[in-house]
Coordinates of C-alpha atoms in Angstrom, one line a residue:
M1 CA 6.5 73.4 140.7
I2 CA 7.9 73.7 137.2
T3 CA 11.6 73.0 136.5
P4 CA 12.7 75.9 134.2
A5 CA 15.0 75.6 131.3
F6 CA 18.6 76.4 132.3
E7 CA 22.2 76.4 131.0
L8 CA 25.6 76.6 132.8
S9 CA 28.8 78.1 131.5
Q10 CA 32.0 79.3 133.1
D11 CA 35.1 81.4 132.7
P12 CA 38.2 81.3 134.9
D13 CA 36.6 83.3 137.8
F14 CA 32.8 82.9 137.5
L15 CA 30.1 80.3 137.0
T16 CA 27.2 81.7 134.9
I17 CA 23.7 80.2 135.3
T18 CA 21.1 81.2 132.7
I19 CA 17.5 80.5 133.7
R20 CA 14.4 81.0 131.4
V21 CA 11.3 81.9 133.4
P22 CA 8.9 83.6 130.9
Y23 CA 5.8 83.4 133.2
A24 CA 7.4 84.1 136.5
R25 CA 6.5 86.9 138.9
V26 CA 9.7 88.9 138.7
S27 CA 9.0 91.0 141.8
E28 CA 9.2 87.9 143.9
F29 CA 12.2 85.6 143.4
E30 CA 14.8 84.1 145.6
V31 CA 18.4 82.8 145.0
Y32 CA 20.4 80.7 147.4
F33 CA 23.9 79.3 146.9
E34 CA 26.5 77.8 149.2
G35 CA 29.4 75.5 148.4
K36 CA 28.1 73.1 145.7
E37 CA 24.4 73.8 146.2
F38 CA 22.3 76.3 144.3
K39 CA 18.6 77.0 144.6
F40 CA 16.4 79.4 142.6
Y41 CA 12.7 80.1 143.2
A42 CA 10.3 82.4 141.2
K43 CA 6.7 81.3 141.3
P44 CA 5.8 78.9 139.6
Y45 CA 9.4 77.8 138.9
F46 CA 11.8 76.0 141.2
L47 CA 15.4 74.9 140.3
R48 CA 17.8 73.0 142.6
L49 CA 21.3 72.1 141.3
A50 CA 24.2 70.1 142.7
L51 CA 27.2 71.9 141.2
P52 CA 30.4 70.1 140.2
G53 CA 32.6 72.7 142.0
R54 CA 32.4 75.1 144.9
I55 CA 31.2 78.7 144.7
V56 CA 31.5 81.5 147.3
E57 CA 29.5 84.6 148.2
D58 CA 32.1 87.4 148.4
G59 CA 30.2 90.4 147.0
R60 CA 31.2 89.8 143.4
E61 CA 28.1 87.9 142.6
K62 CA 25.4 89.6 140.4
A63 CA 22.2 88.8 138.6
S64 CA 20.2 90.4 135.7
Y65 CA 16.8 90.0 134.0
D66 CA 15.7 90.9 130.5
D67 CA 12.4 91.3 128.8
T68 CA 12.5 87.8 127.3
G69 CA 12.1 86.3 130.8
V70 CA 15.8 85.2 131.2
F71 CA 17.6 85.4 134.5
T72 CA 21.4 85.5 134.2
I73 CA 23.3 84.9 137.5
H74 CA 27.1 85.2 137.9
L75 CA 28.6 83.3 140.9
P76 CA 32.3 83.6 141.8
K77 CA 34.3 80.4 142.1
E78 CA 35.9 79.6 145.4
V79 CA 39.1 78.7 143.7
P80 CA 39.8 81.1 140.7
G81 CA 40.8 79.2 137.6
E82 CA 39.3 75.9 138.6
N83 CA 37.5 74.0 135.8
F84 CA 34.0 72.7 136.5
D85 CA 33.5 69.5 134.6
G86 CA 30.2 68.2 133.3
L87 CA 28.3 71.5 133.1
D88 CA 26.4 70.2 130.0
M89 CA 25.2 67.1 131.9
L90 CA 21.9 68.7 132.9
T91 CA 20.3 65.5 134.2
A92 CA 23.1 64.9 136.6
L93 CA 23.0 68.5 137.9
L94 CA 19.3 68.5 138.7
A95 CA 19.0 65.9 141.5
P96 CA 20.4 66.6 145.0
K97 CA 23.4 64.7 146.1
K98 CA 21.4 62.7 148.7
S99 CA 17.9 62.8 150.1
R100 CA 17.4 64.7 153.3
S101 CA 13.7 64.0 153.8
A102 CA 13.8 60.3 154.7
K103 CA 16.1 57.4 154.7
P104 CA 16.2 55.8 151.2
L105 CA 15.1 52.3 150.6
V106 CA 18.4 51.5 148.9
E107 CA 21.3 53.5 150.3
E108 CA 24.7 53.9 148.5
M109 CA 27.2 53.0 151.2
G110 CA 30.2 55.2 151.7
A111 CA 28.6 58.3 150.1
E112 CA 30.5 60.6 152.4
N113 CA 33.8 59.4 151.0
E114 CA 32.6 59.5 147.4
E115 CA 35.2 62.0 146.2
E116 CA 38.1 59.9 147.6
E117 CA 36.8 56.7 146.0
E118 CA 36.4 58.4 142.7
E119 CA 40.0 59.6 142.7
E120 CA 41.1 56.1 143.5
E121 CA 39.0 54.6 140.7
E122 CA 40.5 57.1 138.2
E123 CA 44.0 56.1 139.2
E124 CA 43.2 52.4 138.9
E125 CA 43.5 51.1 135.3
F126 CA 40.3 49.5 134.1
D127 CA 40.8 46.0 132.9
W128 CA 38.7 45.6 129.7
E129 CA 39.4 41.8 129.6
I130 CA 38.3 41.1 133.1
E131 CA 35.9 38.4 132.0
Q132 CA 37.0 36.0 129.3
T133 CA 34.5 33.1 129.8
P134 CA 30.7 33.3 130.3
Y135 CA 29.8 32.5 133.9
V136 CA 27.9 29.3 134.6
E137 CA 27.1 29.6 138.3
S138 CA 24.1 31.9 137.6
K139 CA 22.2 29.0 136.1
D140 CA 22.2 27.1 139.4
S141 CA 21.7 30.2 141.6
P142 CA 18.1 30.6 142.7
L143 CA 18.7 34.3 143.5
C144 CA 20.0 35.3 140.0
S145 CA 17.9 34.5 137.0
P146 CA 19.9 33.9 133.8
C147 CA 17.1 35.3 131.7
T148 CA 17.7 39.0 132.4
Y149 CA 18.3 41.8 129.9
G150 CA 18.2 45.6 129.6
F151 CA 20.7 48.1 130.9
G152 CA 23.0 46.3 133.3
N153 CA 20.8 43.1 132.9
M154 CA 18.5 44.6 135.5
K155 CA 15.2 43.8 133.8
S156 CA 13.2 40.7 133.3
G157 CA 9.6 39.7 132.5
V158 CA 9.0 42.6 130.2
F159 CA 8.4 40.5 127.1
R160 CA 5.9 38.2 128.8
R161 CA 3.5 41.1 129.0
L162 CA 4.4 42.7 125.6
Q163 CA 5.3 39.7 123.5
D164 CA 2.8 40.5 120.7
E165 CA 4.0 44.1 120.4
L166 CA 7.7 43.3 120.5
N167 CA 8.0 40.6 117.9
D168 CA 9.0 43.2 115.3
V169 CA 11.6 44.8 117.7
I170 CA 13.8 41.9 118.6
D171 CA 14.7 38.7 116.8
I172 CA 14.9 36.4 119.9
K173 CA 11.7 34.6 120.7
N174 CA 10.6 34.2 124.4
P175 CA 13.7 36.0 125.9
D176 CA 12.3 35.6 129.4
V177 CA 12.9 31.9 129.2
T178 CA 16.0 32.0 127.0
S179 CA 19.4 32.2 128.7
A180 CA 22.3 34.3 127.5
A181 CA 24.2 31.3 126.1
E182 CA 21.1 30.2 124.1
R183 CA 20.6 33.6 122.7
R184 CA 24.1 33.7 121.4
E185 CA 23.8 30.3 119.9
K186 CA 20.6 31.2 118.1
R187 CA 22.0 34.5 117.0
L188 CA 25.0 32.9 115.3
A189 CA 22.8 30.3 113.6
A190 CA 20.5 33.0 112.3
E191 CA 23.4 35.1 110.9
D192 CA 24.9 32.0 109.2
A193 CA 21.5 31.3 107.5
K194 CA 21.1 35.0 106.5
F195 CA 24.5 35.5 104.9
D196 CA 24.2 35.9 101.1
P197 CA 27.5 35.5 99.1
D198 CA 25.9 37.0 96.0
H199 CA 24.9 40.2 97.8
Y200 CA 28.3 40.5 99.3
L201 CA 30.1 40.0 96.1
A202 CA 27.8 42.5 94.3
D203 CA 28.7 45.2 96.8
F204 CA 32.4 44.2 96.6
F205 CA 32.7 44.7 92.9
E206 CA 30.1 47.4 92.3
D207 CA 31.5 49.7 95.1
E208 CA 30.9 53.2 93.6
T209 CA 28.2 53.9 96.1
I210 CA 30.3 52.6 98.9
H211 CA 33.1 55.0 98.1
H212 CA 30.6 57.9 97.9
L213 CA 29.3 57.1 101.4
L214 CA 32.8 56.9 102.8
K215 CA 33.4 60.5 101.8
Y216 CA 30.6 61.8 104.1
E217 CA 31.9 63.5 107.3
P218 CA 29.5 63.5 110.3
W219 CA 29.6 66.1 113.0
W220 CA 32.0 64.2 115.3
V221 CA 34.7 64.2 112.6
K222 CA 34.6 68.0 112.5
A223 CA 34.4 68.2 116.3
S224 CA 37.5 66.0 116.6
R225 CA 39.4 68.3 114.2
K226 CA 38.4 71.3 116.2
K227 CA 39.4 69.6 119.4
M228 CA 42.9 68.8 118.1
D229 CA 43.3 72.5 117.0
S230 CA 42.2 73.7 120.4
Q231 CA 44.5 71.4 122.2
E232 CA 47.4 72.7 120.2
S233 CA 46.6 76.2 121.3
H234 CA 45.3 75.4 124.8
P235 CA 46.6 72.0 125.9
L236 CA 44.3 69.9 128.2
N237 CA 41.7 72.7 128.5
E238 CA 38.5 70.8 129.3
S239 CA 36.4 73.9 129.1
R240 CA 36.9 74.1 125.4
Q241 CA 35.4 70.7 124.9
A242 CA 32.0 71.8 126.0
V243 CA 32.0 74.4 123.3
I244 CA 33.0 71.9 120.7
V245 CA 30.2 69.5 121.5
S246 CA 27.0 71.4 122.1
F247 CA 23.4 70.4 122.5
T248 CA 20.4 71.7 120.7
E249 CA 17.4 73.1 122.5
D250 CA 15.4 69.9 121.9
E251 CA 18.3 67.8 123.4
K252 CA 18.5 70.1 126.4
E253 CA 14.7 69.8 126.9
Q254 CA 15.0 66.0 126.8
L255 CA 17.8 66.0 129.3
R256 CA 15.6 68.0 131.7
K257 CA 12.8 65.4 131.3
F258 CA 15.0 62.5 132.4
T259 CA 14.8 61.4 135.9
N260 CA 18.1 61.3 137.6
R261 CA 19.0 58.1 139.4
T262 CA 22.1 56.3 140.7
F263 CA 23.0 52.9 139.2
L264 CA 24.6 50.4 141.6
L265 CA 26.7 48.3 139.3
D266 CA 29.3 45.8 140.3
K267 CA 32.6 45.6 138.4
R268 CA 31.4 42.8 136.1
T269 CA 28.1 44.5 135.2
C270 CA 29.9 47.8 134.6
H271 CA 32.2 46.1 132.2
Q272 CA 29.3 44.7 130.3
V273 CA 27.6 48.1 130.2
Y274 CA 30.6 49.7 128.6
L275 CA 30.9 46.9 126.0
S276 CA 27.2 47.2 125.1
L277 CA 27.7 50.9 124.7
V278 CA 30.3 50.3 122.1
D279 CA 28.0 47.9 120.3
I280 CA 25.2 50.5 120.2
L281 CA 27.5 53.2 119.0
L282 CA 28.8 51.0 116.2
A283 CA 25.3 50.5 114.9
Y284 CA 24.5 54.2 115.1
C285 CA 27.7 55.2 113.3
Y286 CA 27.0 52.8 110.5
E287 CA 23.5 54.2 110.1
V288 CA 24.7 57.8 110.0
C289 CA 27.3 57.0 107.4
A290 CA 25.0 54.9 105.2
A291 CA 22.2 57.5 105.3
E292 CA 24.7 60.4 105.1
G293 CA 23.2 61.9 108.3
E294 CA 19.6 61.9 107.0
K295 CA 16.9 60.2 109.0
N296 CA 14.5 57.9 107.2
V297 CA 12.0 55.2 107.9
E298 CA 14.8 52.5 107.9
S299 CA 16.9 54.3 110.5
P300 CA 15.4 52.6 113.6
W301 CA 15.5 49.2 111.9
N302 CA 19.1 49.6 110.9
I303 CA 20.3 50.6 114.4
R304 CA 18.5 47.9 116.3
K305 CA 19.2 45.2 113.6
L306 CA 23.0 45.9 113.6
S307 CA 23.3 45.9 117.4
S308 CA 23.2 42.5 119.0
T309 CA 22.5 44.3 122.3
L310 CA 19.3 45.7 121.0
C311 CA 18.2 42.9 118.7
W312 CA 19.2 39.8 120.6
L313 CA 19.6 41.2 124.1
E314 CA 23.2 40.1 124.0
S315 CA 25.7 40.5 126.8
F316 CA 29.4 40.7 125.8
T317 CA 32.5 39.7 127.8
S318 CA 35.2 41.2 125.6
I319 CA 35.7 43.9 122.9
S320 CA 36.6 41.3 120.3
E321 CA 33.2 39.7 120.7
V322 CA 31.6 43.1 120.1
L323 CA 33.5 43.8 116.9
M324 CA 32.9 40.3 115.5
S325 CA 29.2 40.5 116.2
F326 CA 28.9 43.9 114.5
G327 CA 30.9 42.8 111.5
R328 CA 28.9 39.7 111.0
R329 CA 25.6 41.6 111.1
V330 CA 26.8 44.2 108.6
M331 CA 27.6 41.3 106.2
C332 CA 24.0 39.9 106.7
Y333 CA 21.3 42.5 107.1
P334 CA 21.7 46.1 105.8
L335 CA 21.5 47.3 102.2
Y336 CA 25.2 48.0 101.9
R337 CA 27.3 45.0 102.9
H338 CA 30.9 46.1 102.6
F339 CA 33.7 45.6 105.0
S340 CA 35.0 49.1 104.5
L341 CA 31.8 50.3 106.2
V342 CA 32.6 48.2 109.2
T343 CA 36.0 49.8 109.4
R344 CA 34.5 53.3 109.0
A345 CA 32.0 52.7 111.8
L346 CA 34.8 51.4 114.1
N347 CA 36.9 54.5 113.5
D348 CA 33.9 56.8 114.1
T349 CA 33.1 55.0 117.4
I350 CA 36.7 55.6 118.5
T351 CA 36.4 59.2 117.6
I352 CA 33.2 59.7 119.6
L353 CA 34.7 58.0 122.7
Q354 CA 37.8 60.2 122.5
L355 CA 35.6 63.3 122.4
G356 CA 34.3 62.4 125.8
K357 CA 30.9 61.8 127.4
S358 CA 29.4 64.9 125.9
A359 CA 29.8 63.4 122.4
V360 CA 28.5 60.0 123.6
L361 CA 25.5 61.6 125.2
K362 CA 24.7 63.5 122.1
C363 CA 24.7 60.3 120.1
L364 CA 22.5 58.5 122.7
L365 CA 20.0 61.4 122.6
D366 CA 19.8 61.1 118.8
I367 CA 19.1 57.3 119.1
H368 CA 16.5 58.1 121.8
K369 CA 14.7 60.4 119.5
I370 CA 14.8 57.9 116.6
F371 CA 13.3 55.2 118.7
R372 CA 10.8 57.5 120.4
E373 CA 9.3 58.5 117.0
N374 CA 9.0 54.8 115.9
D375 CA 6.4 52.3 116.9
P376 CA 7.2 49.8 118.5
A377 CA 11.0 50.6 118.8
Y378 CA 10.2 53.0 121.7
I379 CA 10.4 50.0 124.1
L380 CA 14.2 49.9 123.5
N381 CA 14.4 53.3 125.1
D382 CA 12.9 51.9 128.3
L383 CA 15.2 48.9 128.2
Y384 CA 18.5 50.5 127.3
I385 CA 18.8 54.1 125.9
T386 CA 17.1 56.2 128.6
D387 CA 19.3 54.6 131.3
Y388 CA 22.4 55.0 129.2
C389 CA 21.6 58.7 128.7
V390 CA 21.4 59.1 132.5
W391 CA 24.3 56.9 133.4
I392 CA 26.8 58.3 130.9
Q393 CA 26.5 61.8 132.5
K394 CA 28.2 60.4 135.6
A395 CA 30.7 58.2 133.7
K396 CA 34.4 58.9 134.2
S397 CA 36.1 60.6 131.2
K398 CA 39.3 58.6 131.8
K399 CA 37.4 55.3 131.5
L400 CA 36.0 56.5 128.2
A401 CA 39.4 57.4 126.9
A402 CA 40.8 54.0 128.1
L403 CA 37.9 52.3 126.3
A404 CA 38.6 54.2 123.1
E405 CA 42.2 53.2 123.2
R406 CA 41.3 49.6 123.8
V407 CA 38.9 49.6 120.9
R408 CA 41.6 51.2 118.7
K409 CA 44.1 48.4 119.5
A410 CA 41.5 45.7 118.8
E411 CA 42.0 43.9 115.5
L412 CA 39.1 42.9 113.2
S413 CA 39.6 41.1 109.9
K414 CA 37.4 39.4 107.4
A415 CA 38.7 36.0 108.4
K416 CA 37.4 36.4 112.0
L417 CA 33.8 36.9 110.8
G418 CA 33.4 33.2 109.8
F419 CA 31.9 33.7 106.4
E420 CA 35.1 32.9 104.3
L421 CA 35.0 36.3 102.7
D422 CA 38.7 36.2 101.6
E423 CA 38.0 32.9 99.8
L424 CA 34.9 34.3 98.1
E425 CA 36.7 37.4 96.9
A426 CA 39.7 35.3 95.6
A427 CA 37.4 33.0 93.6
A428 CA 35.4 35.9 92.2
L429 CA 38.5 37.7 91.1
L430 CA 39.8 34.6 89.4
V431 CA 36.6 34.2 87.5
Q432 CA 36.7 37.8 86.5
E433 CA 40.2 37.5 85.2
E434 CA 39.3 34.4 83.1
E435 CA 36.3 36.3 81.6
K436 CA 38.6 39.2 80.7
E437 CA 41.1 36.8 79.0
L438 CA 38.3 35.1 77.0
K439 CA 36.9 38.5 76.0
A440 CA 40.4 39.7 74.9
A441 CA 41.0 36.5 72.9
G442 CA 37.7 37.0 71.1
T443 CA 38.6 40.5 70.0
D444 CA 42.0 39.2 68.6
V445 CA 40.4 36.8 66.2
S446 CA 40.9 38.0 62.6
K447 CA 38.2 38.0 59.9
P448 CA 36.4 34.7 59.4
Q449 CA 38.1 32.5 56.8
L450 CA 36.3 31.1 53.8
P451 CA 34.2 28.1 54.8
P452 CA 35.4 24.7 53.6
S453 CA 32.4 24.2 51.3
E454 CA 32.9 27.5 49.6
G455 CA 36.6 26.7 49.2
A456 CA 35.8 23.3 47.7
A457 CA 33.3 24.9 45.4
A458 CA 35.8 27.4 44.3
S459 CA 38.3 24.7 43.4
D460 CA 35.6 22.8 41.5
S461 CA 34.8 26.0 39.7
E462 CA 38.5 26.4 38.7
D463 CA 38.7 22.8 37.5
S464 CA 35.7 23.2 35.2
S465 CA 36.8 26.6 33.9
S466 CA 37.9 25.1 30.6
T467 CA 34.4 24.0 29.7
S468 CA 32.5 26.7 31.5
S469 CA 30.4 29.3 29.9
Y470 CA 33.2 31.8 30.3
E471 CA 34.9 30.1 27.2
T472 CA 31.9 30.5 24.9
G473 CA 31.4 34.2 25.6
D474 CA 27.6 33.8 25.2
S475 CA 25.1 35.4 27.5
D476 CA 24.5 32.4 29.7
S477 CA 27.0 33.6 32.3
D478 CA 25.4 36.9 32.5
E479 CA 22.0 35.3 33.1
Q480 CA 23.6 33.1 35.8
E481 CA 25.0 36.2 37.5
S482 CA 21.6 37.9 37.3
S483 CA 20.0 34.8 38.8
A484 CA 22.5 34.9 41.6
S485 CA 21.8 38.5 42.3
E486 CA 18.1 37.8 42.4
D487 CA 18.9 35.0 44.8
G488 CA 20.6 37.5 47.1
E489 CA 17.5 39.7 47.1
I490 CA 15.2 36.8 47.9
N491 CA 17.4 35.6 50.7
P492 CA 17.7 38.3 53.4
L493 CA 18.4 35.7 56.1
Q494 CA 21.4 34.1 54.4
S495 CA 23.7 35.3 57.2
T496 CA 21.7 33.4 59.8
L497 CA 21.9 30.2 57.8
Q498 CA 25.7 30.3 57.3
E499 CA 26.3 27.0 59.0
E500 CA 23.7 25.2 56.8
R501 CA 25.1 26.7 53.6
T502 CA 28.7 25.7 54.5
A503 CA 27.9 22.2 55.5
L504 CA 25.4 21.3 52.8
L505 CA 26.7 19.3 49.8
I506 CA 24.2 17.8 47.5
D507 CA 24.9 14.9 45.1
C508 CA 22.1 14.5 42.6
N509 CA 22.3 12.1 39.5
G510 CA 26.1 12.3 39.4
L511 CA 26.1 16.1 39.6
R512 CA 28.1 17.6 42.5
R513 CA 26.6 20.9 43.4
D514 CA 27.8 23.7 45.8
I515 CA 25.2 26.1 47.0
G516 CA 27.4 29.0 47.7
T517 CA 28.9 29.2 44.2
L518 CA 26.1 28.0 42.0
T519 CA 28.6 26.1 39.8
L520 CA 27.6 22.8 38.2
D521 CA 30.0 20.0 37.5
A522 CA 28.9 16.9 35.5
S523 CA 30.3 13.6 36.6
S524 CA 29.8 11.8 33.3
G525 CA 32.5 11.3 30.7
K526 CA 30.9 13.5 28.1
S527 CA 32.2 17.0 27.4
K528 CA 30.9 19.6 29.8
A529 CA 28.3 22.0 28.5
P530 CA 27.7 25.5 29.8
L531 CA 24.9 26.1 32.3
Q532 CA 21.7 26.9 30.4
S533 CA 19.7 29.9 31.3
T534 CA 16.3 29.5 32.7
S535 CA 13.3 31.0 31.1
V536 CA 11.5 32.0 34.3
P537 CA 11.6 35.7 34.7
G538 CA 13.3 37.1 37.9
K539 CA 10.2 39.1 38.8
L540 CA 8.1 36.0 39.0
I541 CA 10.6 34.4 41.4
E542 CA 10.7 37.5 43.5
E543 CA 6.9 37.7 43.6
L544 CA 6.5 34.0 44.6
G545 CA 9.2 34.4 47.3
K546 CA 7.3 37.3 48.9
Q547 CA 3.8 35.8 48.7
M548 CA 4.6 32.3 49.8
Q549 CA 7.5 33.0 52.1
A550 CA 9.2 29.9 50.9
A551 CA 12.4 28.9 49.1
I552 CA 12.0 28.5 45.4
R553 CA 14.0 25.8 43.7
L554 CA 14.3 25.8 39.9
T555 CA 14.7 22.2 38.9
E556 CA 15.3 20.9 35.4
Q557 CA 13.1 18.0 34.3
P558 CA 15.0 15.2 32.4
K559 CA 13.9 13.9 29.1
G560 CA 11.7 10.9 29.0
S561 CA 10.0 11.7 32.3
P562 CA 6.3 12.1 32.6
S563 CA 4.7 15.4 31.7
V564 CA 4.6 17.9 34.4
S565 CA 1.0 18.7 33.7
G566 CA -0.1 15.1 33.9
S567 CA 1.6 14.2 37.1
S568 CA 2.7 15.8 40.2
S569 CA 6.4 15.7 40.8
S570 CA 7.5 15.0 44.3
S571 CA 10.8 16.2 45.7
T572 CA 12.0 15.2 49.1
S573 CA 12.9 18.0 51.3
E574 CA 15.9 17.7 53.5
E575 CA 14.2 19.2 56.5
T576 CA 10.6 18.0 56.3
G577 CA 10.7 15.3 53.6
T578 CA 7.8 16.8 51.5
S579 CA 7.4 19.4 48.8
C580 CA 4.8 21.1 46.7
T581 CA 5.2 21.4 42.9
A582 CA 3.6 24.0 40.7
Q583 CA 4.3 24.9 37.1
P584 CA 3.9 28.5 36.1
Q585 CA 1.8 29.5 33.1
G586 CA 3.5 30.0 29.8
L587 CA 6.6 28.0 30.6
S588 CA 8.4 27.2 27.4
P589 CA 11.3 24.8 26.7
D590 CA 14.8 26.2 26.4
R591 CA 17.3 25.7 23.6
N592 CA 18.1 22.1 24.6
G593 CA 14.4 21.2 24.6
N594 CA 14.3 20.9 28.4
R595 CA 11.3 22.2 30.4
H596 CA 11.5 23.8 33.8
F597 CA 9.0 23.8 36.6
L598 CA 8.8 25.5 40.0
E599 CA 9.2 23.4 43.1
V600 CA 8.1 25.1 46.3
T601 CA 9.2 23.6 49.6
P602 CA 6.7 23.9 52.5
K603 CA 9.5 25.0 55.0
P604 CA 10.2 28.7 54.7
S605 CA 13.8 28.7 53.6
A606 CA 15.4 31.8 52.2
L607 CA 17.6 29.8 49.7
L608 CA 17.2 29.8 46.0
L609 CA 18.6 26.6 44.6
L610 CA 19.2 26.1 40.9
G611 CA 19.3 22.5 39.7
S612 CA 20.0 21.0 36.3
T613 CA 20.2 17.5 34.9
N614 CA 22.2 16.6 31.8
E615 CA 20.2 14.9 29.1
A616 CA 22.9 12.4 28.3
S617 CA 23.1 11.3 31.9

């Protein structure tokens, strides 16, 4: 038999069941309903439902069939105005309440008083802090292995058979021989080793992308807004909630594929199941916010990496442990490591829990689809998500509301994560302020003052103004200015050698010479004579400067020295200690009978130095 696609809806007086049977033999179909039981048969389709409320046969029931192969059956409620809860939990509706063919191998005791027990459970306040310390007695118990995992810690030995395939799914090695306490110890050590302060501070200061992600609104935010509006107009109307949170056709099809089962969980295990649910929802909410609702190849990795339940097979004992674990993993693993994303995921999880089990189931179905389409993450569906999808359909709405309230009251701060985030931020902000102060001080500096060497040269020039060439009025000063201008053309890199120019003072044969001013001051007692002009043309100097890429120094040869042509004059370079001397053709003596020659230093220096020696000295 084929289970057909079906949907349930209601109004105050009727329960409406829509069944799609496109290949059925319409002339032969049967419908049976009584109390909470409903059966439909049209070869080859068969549907049996356990309804959440009672229906009655009083003559108002009716059915219709259209050309698309859809049966629509309207059944009157036994109590008009009664609200049937969980009509969208298709998996829970499919299975019968109990088997009638044979006695089950495991029987749920007290099934006949199930309704009375459920009412007592709803009145009893659920203690979310029931277990504060990890239990130890299980290690010594031969009947309870400490190396269990999965939904409700009901599985073991899975990774022994699939260890090679599951290395990329979980971080824990050999989970079948690793106890819960050892898993937690190794997880904390791995998180401490993975934490990167530079990555965290980069996201802390460059947070434009983070603020953009926080503006995204997932579907549960809009659904929560609609729920608040509907509660204002129709207070405590549960039927409106099914309309707010609806399922797609793919999600309904997946719900029909699940096999319904009953989970026998004690109070301690039920507590752990709820806490692990919060952990999985936190990881899912972060992924939806970080990806802005778009699925990508990193989605399964992010969800399982941020959830300690899925990645380390963790079992929690309190809500504070869940929040701390999630916060630490956000600071260590994903692309965006910002504490505001932790807070956003926490608020989204609270919203989903407040919307009820329909919203939780929709999120779990999305996680199931993400893992189902990824290899090898599909194994996590078998360990956790599939059972959660079946179990949540029978969960109590009041317990989810109490869990949401407990998570809302829980406090999570940066100091609790154990990474000293507050200290890191304070130190980084202090460094940033110091850099800003230094930068501001650098912009306030005025124009650079005259270097000491240039100032000294200027004073020397003023002292010798009485005997300088400016008193004679001849053309020597003009030629000197021309030489200085040619020097500027030959030296395009003067700005880069400012320190050498300002620090260099040369004392040669009693002559104090400043490079920056080209002013000569004789130290002898004789009267100062004006600087004589050189006979070397400026074009020759410029040509030699371009061809040889060297500094050209015009040095005056004193009287009585050997002829330039007969000997090679050596001049010690301040940088290398060597020099090359060459005399240009056609060089003639000047008015004082002094000859000049060109001295080319081997080091490429862009300085043009003019030197002169007094004959009398």
